[in-house]
Short mmCIF file of N, CA, C and O in Angstrom, two decimals:
data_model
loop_
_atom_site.label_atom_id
_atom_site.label_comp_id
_atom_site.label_asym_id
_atom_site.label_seq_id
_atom_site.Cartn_x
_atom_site.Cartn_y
_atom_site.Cartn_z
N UNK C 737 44.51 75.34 90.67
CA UNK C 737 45.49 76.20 91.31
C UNK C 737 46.88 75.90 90.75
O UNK C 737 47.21 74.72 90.89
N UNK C 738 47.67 76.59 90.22
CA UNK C 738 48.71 76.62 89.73
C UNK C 738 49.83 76.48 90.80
O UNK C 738 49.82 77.04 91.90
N UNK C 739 50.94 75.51 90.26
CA UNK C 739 52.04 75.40 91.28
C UNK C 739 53.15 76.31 91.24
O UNK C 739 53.43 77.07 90.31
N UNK C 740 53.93 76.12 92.66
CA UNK C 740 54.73 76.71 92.57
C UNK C 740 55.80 76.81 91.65
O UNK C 740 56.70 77.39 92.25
N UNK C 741 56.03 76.64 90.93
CA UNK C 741 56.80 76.33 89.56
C UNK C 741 56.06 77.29 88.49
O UNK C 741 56.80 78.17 88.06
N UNK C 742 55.31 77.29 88.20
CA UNK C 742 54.35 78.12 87.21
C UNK C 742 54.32 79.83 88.08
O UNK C 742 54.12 80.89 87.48
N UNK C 743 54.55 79.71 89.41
CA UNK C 743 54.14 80.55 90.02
C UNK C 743 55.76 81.88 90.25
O UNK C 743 55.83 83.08 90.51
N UNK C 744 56.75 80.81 89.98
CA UNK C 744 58.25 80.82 89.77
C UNK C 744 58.54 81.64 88.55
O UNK C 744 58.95 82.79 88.38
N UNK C 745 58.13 80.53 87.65
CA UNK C 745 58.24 81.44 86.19
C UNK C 745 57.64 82.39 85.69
O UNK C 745 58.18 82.91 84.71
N UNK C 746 56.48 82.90 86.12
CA UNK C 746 55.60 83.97 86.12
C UNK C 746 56.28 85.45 86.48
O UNK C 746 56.30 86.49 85.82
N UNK C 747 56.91 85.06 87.99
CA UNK C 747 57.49 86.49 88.35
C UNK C 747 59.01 86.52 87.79
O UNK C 747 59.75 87.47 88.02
N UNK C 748 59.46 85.24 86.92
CA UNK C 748 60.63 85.38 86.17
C UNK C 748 60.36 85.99 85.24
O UNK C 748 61.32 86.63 84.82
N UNK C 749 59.41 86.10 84.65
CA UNK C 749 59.36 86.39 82.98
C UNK C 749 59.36 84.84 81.95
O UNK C 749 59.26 84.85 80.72
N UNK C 750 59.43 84.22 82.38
CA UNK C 750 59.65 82.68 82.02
C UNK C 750 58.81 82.46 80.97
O UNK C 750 59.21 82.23 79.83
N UNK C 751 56.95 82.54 81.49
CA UNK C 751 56.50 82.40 81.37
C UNK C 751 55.67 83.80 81.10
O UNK C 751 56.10 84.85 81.58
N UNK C 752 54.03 83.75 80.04
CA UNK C 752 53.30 85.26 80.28
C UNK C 752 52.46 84.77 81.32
O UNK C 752 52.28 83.60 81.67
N UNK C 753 51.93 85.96 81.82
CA UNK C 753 50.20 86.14 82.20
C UNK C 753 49.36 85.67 81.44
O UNK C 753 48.50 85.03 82.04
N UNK C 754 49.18 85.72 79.85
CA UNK C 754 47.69 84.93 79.40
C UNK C 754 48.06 83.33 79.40
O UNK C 754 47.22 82.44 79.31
N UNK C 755 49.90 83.11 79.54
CA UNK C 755 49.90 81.36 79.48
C UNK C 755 49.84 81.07 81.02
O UNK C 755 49.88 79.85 81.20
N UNK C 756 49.78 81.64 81.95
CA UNK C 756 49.49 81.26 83.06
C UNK C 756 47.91 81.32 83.45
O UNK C 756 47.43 80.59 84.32
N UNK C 757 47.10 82.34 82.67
CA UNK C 757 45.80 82.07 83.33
C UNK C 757 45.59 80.91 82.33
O UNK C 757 45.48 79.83 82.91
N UNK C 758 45.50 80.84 80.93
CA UNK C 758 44.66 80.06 80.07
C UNK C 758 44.58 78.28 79.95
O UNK C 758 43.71 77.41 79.97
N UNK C 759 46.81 78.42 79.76
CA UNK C 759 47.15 76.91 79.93
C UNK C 759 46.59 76.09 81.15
O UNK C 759 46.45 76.60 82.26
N UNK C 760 46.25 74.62 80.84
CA UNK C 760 45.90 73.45 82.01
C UNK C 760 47.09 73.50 82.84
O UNK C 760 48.14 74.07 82.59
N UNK C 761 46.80 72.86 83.79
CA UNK C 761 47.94 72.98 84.83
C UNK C 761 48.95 72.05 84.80
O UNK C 761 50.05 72.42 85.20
N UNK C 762 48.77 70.55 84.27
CA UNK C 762 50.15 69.90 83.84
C UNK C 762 50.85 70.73 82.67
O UNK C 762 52.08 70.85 82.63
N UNK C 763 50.05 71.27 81.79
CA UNK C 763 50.97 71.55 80.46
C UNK C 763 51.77 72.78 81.07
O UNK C 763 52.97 72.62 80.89
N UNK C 764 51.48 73.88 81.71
CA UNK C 764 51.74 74.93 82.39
C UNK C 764 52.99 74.83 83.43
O UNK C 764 53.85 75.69 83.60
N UNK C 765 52.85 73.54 84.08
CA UNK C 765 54.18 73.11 84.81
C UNK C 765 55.22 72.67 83.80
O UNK C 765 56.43 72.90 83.89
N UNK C 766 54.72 72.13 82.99
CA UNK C 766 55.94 71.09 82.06
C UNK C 766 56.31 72.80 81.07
O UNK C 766 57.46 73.25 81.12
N UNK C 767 55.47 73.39 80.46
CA UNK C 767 56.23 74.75 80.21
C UNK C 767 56.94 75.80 81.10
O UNK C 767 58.00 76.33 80.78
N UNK C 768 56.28 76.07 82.24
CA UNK C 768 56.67 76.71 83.33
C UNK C 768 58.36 76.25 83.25
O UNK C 768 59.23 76.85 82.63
N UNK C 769 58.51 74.92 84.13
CA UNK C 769 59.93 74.32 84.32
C UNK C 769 60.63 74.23 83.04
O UNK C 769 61.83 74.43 83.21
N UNK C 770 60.41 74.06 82.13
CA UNK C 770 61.16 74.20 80.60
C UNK C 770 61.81 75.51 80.46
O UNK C 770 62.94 75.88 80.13
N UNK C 771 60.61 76.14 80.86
CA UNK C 771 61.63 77.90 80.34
C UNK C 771 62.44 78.17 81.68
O UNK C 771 63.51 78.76 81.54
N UNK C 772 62.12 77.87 82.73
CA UNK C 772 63.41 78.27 83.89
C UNK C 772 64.52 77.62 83.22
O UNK C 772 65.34 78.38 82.71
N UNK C 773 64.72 76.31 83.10
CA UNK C 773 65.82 75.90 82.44
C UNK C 773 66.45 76.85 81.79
O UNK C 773 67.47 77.36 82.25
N UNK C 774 65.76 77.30 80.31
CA UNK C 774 66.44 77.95 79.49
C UNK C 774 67.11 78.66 79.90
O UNK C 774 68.31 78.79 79.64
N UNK C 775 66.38 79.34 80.71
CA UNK C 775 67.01 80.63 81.53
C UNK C 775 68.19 80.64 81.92
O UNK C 775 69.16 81.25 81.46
N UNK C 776 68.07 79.66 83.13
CA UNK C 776 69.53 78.81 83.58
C UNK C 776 70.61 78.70 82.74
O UNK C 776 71.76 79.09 82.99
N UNK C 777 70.14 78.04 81.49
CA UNK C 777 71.50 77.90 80.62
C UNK C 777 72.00 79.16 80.16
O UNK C 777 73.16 79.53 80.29
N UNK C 778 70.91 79.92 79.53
CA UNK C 778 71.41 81.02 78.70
C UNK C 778 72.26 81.78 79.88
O UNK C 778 73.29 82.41 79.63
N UNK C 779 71.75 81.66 81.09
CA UNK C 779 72.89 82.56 82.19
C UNK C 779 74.39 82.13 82.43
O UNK C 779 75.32 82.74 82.93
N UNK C 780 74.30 80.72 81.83
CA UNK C 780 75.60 80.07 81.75
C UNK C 780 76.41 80.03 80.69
O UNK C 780 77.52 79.58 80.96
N UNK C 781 76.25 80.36 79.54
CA UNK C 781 76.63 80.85 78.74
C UNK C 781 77.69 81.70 78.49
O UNK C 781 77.39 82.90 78.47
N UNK C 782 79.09 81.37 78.25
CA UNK C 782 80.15 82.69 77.96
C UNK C 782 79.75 83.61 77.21
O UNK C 782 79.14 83.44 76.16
N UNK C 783 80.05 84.60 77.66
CA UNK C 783 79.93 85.88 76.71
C UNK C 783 80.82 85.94 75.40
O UNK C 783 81.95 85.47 75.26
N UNK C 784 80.13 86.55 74.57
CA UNK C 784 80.72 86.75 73.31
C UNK C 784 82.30 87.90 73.58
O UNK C 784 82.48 89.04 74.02
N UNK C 785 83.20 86.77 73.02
CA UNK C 785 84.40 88.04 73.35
C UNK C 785 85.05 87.98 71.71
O UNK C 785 84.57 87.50 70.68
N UNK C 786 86.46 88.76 71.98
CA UNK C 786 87.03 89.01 71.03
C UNK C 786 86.73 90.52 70.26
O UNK C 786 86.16 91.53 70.66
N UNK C 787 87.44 90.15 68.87
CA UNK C 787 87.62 91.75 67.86
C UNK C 787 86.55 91.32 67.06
O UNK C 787 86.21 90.13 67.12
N UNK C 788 85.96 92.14 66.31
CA UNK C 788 84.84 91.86 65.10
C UNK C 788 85.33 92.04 64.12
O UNK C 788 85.80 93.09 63.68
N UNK C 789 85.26 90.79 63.55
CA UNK C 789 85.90 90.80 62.00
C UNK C 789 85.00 91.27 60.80
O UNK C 789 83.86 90.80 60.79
N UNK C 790 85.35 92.11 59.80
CA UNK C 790 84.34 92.19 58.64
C UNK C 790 84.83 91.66 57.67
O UNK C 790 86.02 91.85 57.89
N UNK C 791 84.74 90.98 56.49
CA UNK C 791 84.92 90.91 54.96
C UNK C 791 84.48 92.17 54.05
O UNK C 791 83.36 92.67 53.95
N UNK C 792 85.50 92.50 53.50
CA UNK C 792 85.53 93.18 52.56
C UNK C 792 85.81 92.79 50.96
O UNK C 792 86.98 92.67 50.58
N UNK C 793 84.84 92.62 50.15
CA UNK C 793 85.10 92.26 48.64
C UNK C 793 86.15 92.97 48.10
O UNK C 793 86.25 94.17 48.36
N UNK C 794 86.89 92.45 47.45
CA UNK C 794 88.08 93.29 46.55
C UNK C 794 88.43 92.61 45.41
O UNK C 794 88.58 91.40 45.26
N UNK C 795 88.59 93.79 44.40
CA UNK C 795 88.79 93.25 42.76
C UNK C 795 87.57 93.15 42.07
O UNK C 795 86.72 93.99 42.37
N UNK C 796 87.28 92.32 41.23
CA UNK C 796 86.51 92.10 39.93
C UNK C 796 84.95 91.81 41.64
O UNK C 796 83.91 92.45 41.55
N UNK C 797 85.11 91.16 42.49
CA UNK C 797 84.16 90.80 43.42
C UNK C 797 83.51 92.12 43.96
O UNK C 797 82.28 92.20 43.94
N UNK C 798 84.03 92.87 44.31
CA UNK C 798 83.57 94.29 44.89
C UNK C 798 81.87 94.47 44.51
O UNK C 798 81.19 94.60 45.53
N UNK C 799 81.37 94.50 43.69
CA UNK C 799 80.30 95.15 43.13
C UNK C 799 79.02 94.00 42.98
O UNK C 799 77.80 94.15 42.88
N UNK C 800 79.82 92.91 43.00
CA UNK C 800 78.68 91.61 43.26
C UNK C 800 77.78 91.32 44.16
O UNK C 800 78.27 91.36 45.29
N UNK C 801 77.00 91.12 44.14
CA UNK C 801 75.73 91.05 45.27
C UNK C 801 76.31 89.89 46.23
O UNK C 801 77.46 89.53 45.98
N UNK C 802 75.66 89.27 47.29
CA UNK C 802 76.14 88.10 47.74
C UNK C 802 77.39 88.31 49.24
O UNK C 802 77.98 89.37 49.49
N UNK C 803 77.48 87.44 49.78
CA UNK C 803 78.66 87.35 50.89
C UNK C 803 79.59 87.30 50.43
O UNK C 803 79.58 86.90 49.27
N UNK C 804 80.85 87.66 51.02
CA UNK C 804 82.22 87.95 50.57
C UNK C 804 83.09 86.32 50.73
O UNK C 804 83.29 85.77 51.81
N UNK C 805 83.42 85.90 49.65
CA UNK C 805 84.01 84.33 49.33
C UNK C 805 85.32 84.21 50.39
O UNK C 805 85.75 85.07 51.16
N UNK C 806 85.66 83.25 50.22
CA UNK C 806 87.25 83.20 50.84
C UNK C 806 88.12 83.48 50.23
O UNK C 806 88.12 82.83 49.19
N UNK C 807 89.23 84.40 50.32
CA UNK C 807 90.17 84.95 50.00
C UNK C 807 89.97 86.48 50.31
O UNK C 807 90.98 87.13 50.03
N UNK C 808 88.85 87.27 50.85
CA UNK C 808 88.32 88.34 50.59
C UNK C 808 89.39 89.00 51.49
O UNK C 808 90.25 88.18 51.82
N UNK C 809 89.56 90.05 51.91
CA UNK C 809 89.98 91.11 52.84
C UNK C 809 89.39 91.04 54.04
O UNK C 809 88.16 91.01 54.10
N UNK C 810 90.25 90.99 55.27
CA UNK C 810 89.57 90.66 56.57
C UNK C 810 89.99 92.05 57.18
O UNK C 810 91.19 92.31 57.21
N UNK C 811 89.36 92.67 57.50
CA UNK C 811 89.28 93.83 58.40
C UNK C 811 88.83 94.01 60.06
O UNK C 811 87.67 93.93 60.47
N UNK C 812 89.92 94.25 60.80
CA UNK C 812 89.52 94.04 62.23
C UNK C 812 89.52 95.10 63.06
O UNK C 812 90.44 95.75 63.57
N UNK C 813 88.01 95.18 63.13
CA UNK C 813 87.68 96.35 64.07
C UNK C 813 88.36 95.99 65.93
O UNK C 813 88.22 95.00 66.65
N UNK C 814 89.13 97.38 66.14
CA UNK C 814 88.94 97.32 67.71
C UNK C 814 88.28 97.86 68.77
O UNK C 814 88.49 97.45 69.91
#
Protein backbone atom coordinates (compact mmCIF):
# COMPACT_ATOMS: atom_id res chain seq x y z
CA UNK A 1 0.00 0.00 0.00
CA UNK A 2 1.47 3.14 -0.97
CA UNK A 3 1.90 6.15 1.43
CA UNK A 4 0.64 9.14 1.81
CA UNK A 5 3.42 10.91 0.23
CA UNK A 6 3.36 8.86 -3.02
CA UNK A 7 -0.31 9.37 -2.73
CA UNK A 8 0.51 13.40 -2.52
CA UNK A 9 2.60 13.39 -5.50
CA UNK A 10 0.39 11.43 -7.66
CA UNK A 11 -2.52 13.97 -7.55
CA UNK A 12 0.40 16.64 -7.91
CA UNK A 13 1.69 15.51 -11.04
CA UNK A 14 4.96 14.86 -9.12
CA UNK A 15 4.98 11.71 -9.82
CA UNK A 16 3.14 9.24 -13.01
CA UNK A 17 0.56 6.54 -12.69
CA UNK A 18 2.85 3.69 -14.19
CA UNK A 19 5.68 4.97 -11.36
CA UNK A 20 3.15 4.72 -8.80
CA UNK A 21 1.67 1.35 -9.68
CA UNK A 22 5.09 -0.39 -10.76
CA UNK A 23 7.84 1.26 -8.35
CA UNK A 24 8.49 -0.69 -4.65
CA UNK A 25 7.25 1.31 -2.04
CA UNK A 26 10.49 2.66 -0.32
CA UNK A 27 11.90 3.70 -3.75
CA UNK A 28 8.40 5.35 -4.60
CA UNK A 29 8.44 7.38 -1.29
CA UNK A 30 12.10 8.48 -1.60
CA UNK A 31 10.96 9.56 -5.41
CA UNK A 32 7.52 10.59 -4.48
CA UNK A 33 9.11 13.23 -1.68
CA UNK A 34 12.05 14.22 -4.07
CA UNK A 35 9.81 15.56 -6.75
CA UNK A 36 7.42 17.53 -4.23
CA UNK A 37 10.54 19.23 -3.29
CA UNK A 38 11.34 20.19 -6.72
CA UNK A 39 8.19 21.48 -7.04
CA UNK A 40 8.51 23.58 -3.98
CA UNK A 41 11.60 25.14 -5.18
CA UNK A 42 10.80 25.72 -8.71
CA UNK A 43 7.60 27.68 -7.09
CA UNK A 44 10.16 29.69 -5.31
CA UNK A 45 11.95 30.74 -7.85
CA UNK A 46 11.95 34.56 -9.18
CA UNK A 47 10.60 35.06 -12.31
CA UNK A 48 12.56 35.88 -15.22
CA UNK A 49 12.39 39.76 -15.58
CA UNK A 50 13.88 42.43 -17.53
CA UNK A 51 14.36 43.52 -21.59
CA UNK A 52 15.66 40.73 -24.01
CA UNK A 53 18.78 41.36 -25.33
CA UNK A 54 19.87 40.03 -28.90
CA UNK A 55 23.45 40.11 -30.55
CA UNK A 56 23.71 41.14 -33.73
CA UNK A 57 27.00 40.33 -35.94
CA UNK A 58 28.37 43.37 -37.73
CA UNK A 59 31.20 43.88 -40.30
CA UNK A 60 33.51 41.26 -41.82
CA UNK A 61 31.47 38.83 -38.78
CA UNK A 62 27.94 39.16 -40.22
CA UNK A 63 27.93 36.12 -42.52
CA UNK A 64 29.92 33.70 -40.20
CA UNK A 65 28.30 30.80 -38.79
CA UNK A 66 28.66 30.60 -34.95
CA UNK A 67 27.47 33.01 -31.85
CA UNK A 68 28.00 36.59 -32.00
CA UNK A 69 31.71 37.39 -30.13
CA UNK A 70 32.07 40.34 -27.83
CA UNK A 71 32.06 43.55 -29.23
CA UNK A 72 28.96 42.60 -31.41
CA UNK A 73 25.82 44.98 -31.50
CA UNK A 74 23.42 44.64 -28.59
CA UNK A 75 19.92 45.20 -29.52
CA UNK A 76 17.14 45.65 -26.91
CA UNK A 77 13.89 44.52 -27.45
CA UNK A 78 10.93 46.14 -25.35
Amino acid sequence: MPSAIAKKALENKAITKKQYDKLPEKLLDKVAAHNLEMQKKARKTAAKGGVKETRKKVGKQAHKRGRPKAGSEVKVKK
